[in-house]
Amino acid sequence: MSIRFDGRVALVTGAGSGLGKAHALMLAARGAKVVVNDLGGTVSGEGRSTSAADQVVTQIRSSGGEALANYDSVAEPAGARAMVAAAVEKFSRLDILVNNAGILRDKTFAKMEVADFRAVLEVHLMGSVLCTQAAWPIMKEHNYGRIVMTSSGAGLYGNFGQSNYGAAKMALVGLINVLKLEGARNGILINCVAPIAATRMTEALMPKHSLPHLKSEWVSAAVAYLASEACQVSGHVISAGAGYFARAQMMEAEGVWLDPHSPADPDAVAAAYDRISDLSNATAFGSAPEYIDKVLKRFATTATDA
Ligand code: NAI
């Protein structure tokens, strides 16, 4: 099997450097026409420049591919609409959206300015929401779409000093959990990567000896798969980096049943806490109704349900 994107059009946000650049190059090398979005700011989201996106477009074109630069911010509704419109205007369709643009404003929670919390949410969460919402009607019309969001171990598992970033990155998992249900009818599949790669955002934090292994291309391989027709899953989160690929999933313990007819008793919860938190027989749910059903099916249907 060879994954190709001939005839497909992709929009990759934040594609002027790091991971986004590698994603754009890989999609283009396999036949996609790519809109390379990047506002060309610093890691903390200051400033703007057209050169980052332009360089990637030049690189794609010089290898015989087709690409278009866009310099809008994903965090602005008009910007998100404009980059999607640019894809449709230039290439007549949009099949693939990779929500990758991101910034960092790290500080401990005690010292975190609300403005820095909001700025990070605006780019990672709202940027992904706005671009996805702009792309949605087009994908719906064609009954085809592949959307890849960019989460992070900082959100999935926590990272000191990144409350804003961790919250935004985990919010994307909540977003795909719902969009996988809403997109299914129209062939729109939505998945997430949680990357590990040495980029300008992370290089200084990674052990030096590991840097040669932490190439963005390893993450792009997962993104390209999730963006392809070969991918038939939706709602998956894939950790990817340095040749490591693994699905991450919210799990729920088997749990315990305390007597639902007697008054709620915090002492009983405390006494059962080891079993409540025991994940050894944990399971995953495909949706919230499935999860609620686990609880409610314990009770016999009564005449009032009819
Ligand atoms: P990077 O800083 O090299 O790339 C981010 C790109 O997004 C930059 O080119 C920047 O100009 C662009 N950007 C920022 N705000 C934008 C906006 N409002 N509109 C359009 N473009 C904007 O960093 P890297 O590492 O390549 O990050 C890519 C994504 O991967 C980010 O979402 C990041 O949070 C995520 N990530 C990266 C990890 C890593 O190990 N490198 C780990 C986990 C997540």
Coordinates of C-alpha atoms and ligand atoms in Angstrom, one line a residue:
M1 CA 0.0 0.0 0.0
S2 CA 1.3 3.4 -0.9
I3 CA -0.3 6.4 0.7
R4 CA -0.8 9.2 -1.9
F5 CA -2.8 12.4 -1.9
D6 CA -3.1 13.0 -5.7
G7 CA -6.1 15.2 -6.3
R8 CA -6.4 16.0 -2.7
V9 CA -6.1 19.5 -1.2
A10 CA -4.6 20.1 2.3
L11 CA -4.5 23.1 4.6
V12 CA -1.7 22.9 7.2
T13 CA -1.7 25.6 9.8
G14 CA 1.5 26.8 11.4
A15 CA 3.3 25.2 8.5
G16 CA 6.2 27.7 8.2
S17 CA 8.4 25.8 10.6
G18 CA 8.9 22.7 12.8
L19 CA 6.2 20.1 12.6
G20 CA 3.8 21.9 10.3
K21 CA 6.5 22.4 7.8
A22 CA 7.4 18.7 7.8
H23 CA 3.7 17.8 7.5
A24 CA 3.2 20.1 4.5
L25 CA 6.4 18.8 2.8
M26 CA 5.3 15.2 3.3
L27 CA 1.7 15.7 2.1
A28 CA 3.0 17.6 -1.0
A29 CA 5.7 15.0 -1.7
R30 CA 2.9 12.5 -1.9
G31 CA 0.8 14.5 -4.3
A32 CA -1.3 16.9 -2.2
K33 CA -1.8 20.5 -3.2
V34 CA -1.0 22.3 0.0
V35 CA -2.0 25.7 1.5
V36 CA 0.9 26.6 3.8
N37 CA -0.5 28.8 6.5
D38 CA 1.8 30.6 9.0
L39 CA 1.7 34.0 10.5
G40 CA 5.4 33.9 11.1
G41 CA 5.6 34.9 14.7
T42 CA 7.8 33.9 17.6
V43 CA 7.3 30.9 19.8
S44 CA 5.3 33.1 22.2
G45 CA 3.2 34.4 19.3
E46 CA 4.7 37.9 19.0
G47 CA 5.3 39.5 15.6
R48 CA 4.4 38.5 12.1
S49 CA 6.3 37.7 8.9
T50 CA 5.5 36.2 5.5
S51 CA 8.9 34.6 5.0
A52 CA 8.2 31.3 7.0
A53 CA 5.3 30.3 4.8
D54 CA 6.9 31.6 1.7
Q55 CA 10.0 29.5 2.2
V56 CA 8.0 26.3 2.5
V57 CA 5.9 27.1 -0.6
T58 CA 9.2 27.7 -2.5
Q59 CA 10.5 24.4 -1.3
I60 CA 7.4 22.5 -2.4
R61 CA 7.3 24.2 -5.8
S62 CA 10.9 23.6 -6.4
S63 CA 10.3 19.9 -5.9
G64 CA 7.5 20.0 -8.5
G65 CA 4.6 20.2 -6.1
E66 CA 1.8 22.7 -5.8
A67 CA 1.4 25.1 -2.9
L68 CA 0.0 28.4 -1.8
A69 CA 1.1 30.6 1.1
N70 CA -1.3 32.1 3.6
Y71 CA -0.3 34.4 6.4
D72 CA -3.5 34.7 8.4
S73 CA -3.9 33.9 12.1
V74 CA -5.8 30.8 13.0
A75 CA -7.1 32.6 16.1
E76 CA -9.0 35.2 14.1
P77 CA -12.4 34.0 12.6
A78 CA -11.8 36.0 9.4
G79 CA -8.3 34.6 9.1
A80 CA -9.5 31.0 9.5
R81 CA -12.2 31.7 6.9
A82 CA -9.7 33.3 4.5
M83 CA -7.3 30.4 4.6
V84 CA -10.0 27.9 3.8
A85 CA -11.4 30.2 1.1
A86 CA -7.9 30.5 -0.4
A87 CA -7.7 26.7 -0.7
V88 CA -11.0 26.5 -2.4
E89 CA -10.4 29.4 -4.7
K90 CA -6.9 28.2 -5.8
F91 CA -7.4 24.4 -5.8
S92 CA -11.3 24.1 -5.9
R93 CA -11.7 21.9 -2.8
L94 CA -10.4 21.1 0.7
D95 CA -10.0 17.5 1.8
I96 CA -7.5 17.7 4.6
L97 CA -7.0 20.1 7.5
V98 CA -4.1 19.7 9.8
N99 CA -4.6 22.0 12.8
N100 CA -1.0 22.4 13.9
A101 CA -0.3 26.1 14.7
G102 CA 0.7 26.8 18.2
I103 CA 2.4 29.0 20.7
L104 CA 3.8 28.8 24.2
R105 CA 3.4 31.1 27.2
D106 CA 4.8 29.0 30.0
K107 CA 4.6 30.1 33.7
T108 CA 3.5 28.4 36.9
F109 CA -0.2 28.8 37.5
A110 CA 0.4 31.1 40.5
K111 CA 2.2 33.5 38.2
M112 CA 0.2 33.0 35.0
E113 CA -1.5 36.2 33.7
V114 CA -5.0 35.6 32.5
A115 CA -4.0 37.2 29.2
D116 CA -1.3 34.5 28.6
F117 CA -3.9 31.8 29.5
R118 CA -6.3 33.2 27.0
A119 CA -3.7 33.7 24.3
V120 CA -2.7 30.1 24.4
L121 CA -6.3 28.9 24.3
E122 CA -7.1 31.3 21.4
V123 CA -4.4 29.8 19.2
H124 CA -4.5 26.1 20.1
L125 CA -8.2 25.6 20.9
M126 CA -10.0 28.4 19.2
G127 CA -7.6 28.3 16.2
S128 CA -8.5 24.6 15.7
V129 CA -12.2 25.3 16.2
L130 CA -12.3 28.2 13.8
C131 CA -10.3 26.4 11.0
T132 CA -12.4 23.3 11.5
Q133 CA -15.6 25.2 11.4
A134 CA -14.6 27.0 8.2
A135 CA -13.6 23.7 6.5
W136 CA -16.6 21.7 7.8
P137 CA -19.3 22.8 5.2
I138 CA -16.9 22.1 2.3
M139 CA -16.0 18.6 3.6
K140 CA -19.6 17.9 4.3
E141 CA -20.6 18.9 0.8
H142 CA -18.0 16.4 -0.6
N143 CA -18.8 13.8 1.9
Y144 CA -15.1 13.5 2.6
G145 CA -12.7 15.0 5.1
R146 CA -9.7 14.2 7.2
I147 CA -8.9 16.5 10.1
V148 CA -5.9 16.1 12.3
M149 CA -5.6 18.1 15.5
T150 CA -2.4 18.5 17.4
S151 CA -2.6 17.6 21.1
S152 CA 0.3 17.1 23.5
G153 CA 1.5 15.0 26.4
A154 CA 1.4 18.2 28.4
G155 CA -2.4 18.0 28.1
L156 CA -2.8 14.2 28.1
Y157 CA -0.6 13.7 31.1
G158 CA 0.4 17.1 32.6
N159 CA 3.6 19.2 32.5
F160 CA 4.8 21.7 35.2
G161 CA 4.3 25.3 34.1
Q162 CA 2.0 24.6 31.2
S163 CA -1.5 25.0 32.7
N164 CA -2.7 27.1 29.8
Y165 CA -1.1 24.9 27.1
G166 CA -2.1 21.6 28.8
A167 CA -5.8 22.8 29.2
A168 CA -5.9 23.8 25.5
K169 CA -4.3 20.6 24.3
M170 CA -6.6 18.4 26.3
A171 CA -9.6 20.5 25.1
L172 CA -8.8 19.3 21.6
V173 CA -9.3 15.7 22.7
G174 CA -12.8 16.7 24.0
L175 CA -13.4 18.4 20.6
I176 CA -12.5 15.3 18.5
N177 CA -14.6 13.1 20.8
V178 CA -17.7 15.1 19.7
L179 CA -16.7 15.8 16.1
K180 CA -16.0 12.1 15.5
L181 CA -19.8 11.6 16.1
E182 CA -20.9 14.6 14.2
G183 CA -18.6 14.0 11.2
A184 CA -19.2 10.3 10.7
R185 CA -22.4 10.7 8.6
N186 CA -20.4 12.8 6.0
G187 CA -17.2 10.8 5.9
I188 CA -15.3 13.3 7.9
L189 CA -12.8 11.6 10.2
I190 CA -11.1 13.6 13.0
N191 CA -8.1 12.4 14.9
C192 CA -5.3 13.9 17.0
V193 CA -1.5 13.5 17.2
A194 CA 0.5 14.1 20.3
P195 CA 3.9 14.8 18.9
I196 CA 7.4 14.5 20.4
A197 CA 9.9 16.3 18.2
A198 CA 12.8 18.7 18.4
T199 CA 11.6 22.0 17.0
R200 CA 12.3 25.6 18.0
M201 CA 9.5 25.2 20.6
T202 CA 11.1 22.2 22.3
E203 CA 14.7 21.8 21.3
A204 CA 16.1 23.5 24.4
L205 CA 14.1 21.2 26.7
M206 CA 15.1 17.9 25.1
P207 CA 18.3 16.0 26.2
K208 CA 21.0 16.8 23.6
H209 CA 21.8 13.2 22.8
S210 CA 18.2 12.6 21.8
L211 CA 18.0 15.4 19.3
P212 CA 19.1 13.5 16.2
H213 CA 16.2 11.0 16.8
L214 CA 13.5 13.6 17.3
K215 CA 12.9 14.5 13.7
S216 CA 9.6 16.1 12.9
E217 CA 9.2 13.6 9.9
W218 CA 8.3 10.8 12.3
V219 CA 5.3 12.8 13.5
S220 CA 4.4 13.7 9.9
A221 CA 4.2 10.0 9.1
A222 CA 1.4 9.6 11.6
V223 CA -0.3 12.8 10.4
A224 CA -0.1 11.7 6.8
Y225 CA -1.6 8.4 7.7
L226 CA -4.4 10.0 9.6
A227 CA -4.9 12.5 6.7
S228 CA -5.2 9.7 4.1
E229 CA -8.0 7.6 2.6
A230 CA -6.3 4.6 4.2
C231 CA -7.2 5.9 7.6
Q232 CA -10.7 4.8 8.5
V233 CA -10.7 5.6 12.3
S234 CA -12.1 8.7 14.0
G235 CA -11.6 10.0 17.5
H236 CA -8.1 8.5 17.9
V237 CA -5.2 10.2 19.7
I238 CA -1.8 8.9 18.4
S239 CA 1.4 9.7 20.3
A240 CA 4.2 10.0 17.8
G241 CA 7.9 10.8 17.9
A242 CA 11.3 9.3 17.3
G243 CA 9.8 6.2 15.6
Y244 CA 7.4 5.6 18.5
F245 CA 3.6 5.4 17.7
A246 CA 1.0 4.5 20.2
R247 CA -2.7 5.2 20.7
A248 CA -3.7 7.1 23.8
Q249 CA -7.2 6.8 25.2
M250 CA -9.3 7.9 28.2
M251 CA -10.1 4.8 30.2
E252 CA -12.5 4.2 33.1
A253 CA -12.0 1.8 35.9
E254 CA -14.4 -1.1 36.4
G255 CA -15.6 0.9 39.5
V256 CA -17.6 -0.2 42.5
W257 CA -21.3 -0.1 43.2
L258 CA -22.3 1.3 46.6
D259 CA -25.9 0.9 47.6
P260 CA -27.8 3.5 45.4
H261 CA -30.8 3.3 47.8
S262 CA -29.0 4.4 50.9
P263 CA -27.9 8.1 51.5
A264 CA -24.6 9.0 49.8
D265 CA -21.8 8.3 52.2
P266 CA -18.4 9.9 51.8
D267 CA -16.9 7.4 54.3
A268 CA -18.0 4.6 52.0
V269 CA -16.3 6.3 49.1
A270 CA -13.1 6.7 51.1
A271 CA -13.2 3.0 52.1
A272 CA -13.7 1.9 48.6
Y273 CA -11.2 4.4 47.0
D274 CA -8.5 1.8 46.2
R275 CA -11.0 -0.2 44.1
I276 CA -12.7 3.0 42.6
S277 CA -9.3 4.0 41.3
D278 CA -8.0 0.6 40.2
L279 CA -7.5 0.7 36.5
S280 CA -6.6 -2.9 36.0
N281 CA -9.9 -3.8 34.3
A282 CA -10.4 -0.3 32.8
T283 CA -12.4 0.1 29.6
A284 CA -12.9 2.9 27.1
F285 CA -16.3 4.2 25.9
G286 CA -17.1 5.3 22.4
S287 CA -19.4 8.1 23.5
A288 CA -21.0 9.7 26.5
P289 CA -24.3 7.7 26.0
E290 CA -22.3 4.5 26.2
Y291 CA -20.7 5.6 29.4
I292 CA -24.0 6.7 31.0
D293 CA -25.6 3.4 29.9
K294 CA -23.0 1.5 32.0
V295 CA -24.5 3.2 35.0
L296 CA -28.2 3.3 34.1
K297 CA -28.5 -0.2 32.7
R298 CA -28.1 -1.5 36.2
F299 CA -31.6 -0.3 37.0
A300 CA -34.6 -2.1 35.6
T301 CA -36.8 -0.1 33.3
T302 CA -39.9 1.1 35.0
A303 CA -43.3 2.2 33.7
T304 CA -42.3 5.8 33.9
D305 CA -39.7 5.3 31.2
A306 CA -42.4 4.4 28.6
Ligands
NAI1 P1 7.0 25.8 16.0 O1 7.0 27.0 16.9 O2 8.2 25.4 15.2 O3 5.7 25.8 15.0 C1 4.5 26.5 15.3 C2 4.1 27.3 14.1 O4 2.8 27.8 14.3 C3 5.1 28.5 13.9 O5 5.6 28.5 12.6 C4 4.2 29.7 14.2 O6 4.5 30.8 13.4 C5 2.8 29.2 13.8 N1 1.8 29.9 14.5 C6 1.7 30.3 15.8 N2 0.6 31.0 16.0 C7 -0.1 31.0 14.8 C8 -1.4 31.5 14.4 N3 -2.1 32.2 15.3 N4 -1.7 31.4 13.2 C9 -1.0 30.7 12.3 N5 0.2 30.2 12.6 C10 0.6 30.4 13.8 O7 6.6 24.5 17.0 P2 6.3 23.0 16.7 O8 7.0 22.2 17.8 O9 6.5 22.7 15.3 O10 4.7 22.9 17.1 C11 3.7 22.5 16.2 C12 2.5 22.0 17.0 O11 2.9 20.8 17.7 C13 2.0 23.0 18.1 O12 0.6 23.0 18.1 C14 2.7 22.5 19.3 O13 2.0 22.9 20.5 C15 2.6 21.0 19.1 N6 3.4 20.1 19.9 C16 4.8 20.1 19.6 C17 5.5 19.2 20.4 C18 7.0 19.0 20.1 O14 7.6 18.1 20.7 N7 7.6 19.8 19.2 C19 5.0 18.4 21.5 C20 3.6 18.5 21.6 C21 2.8 19.4 20.8

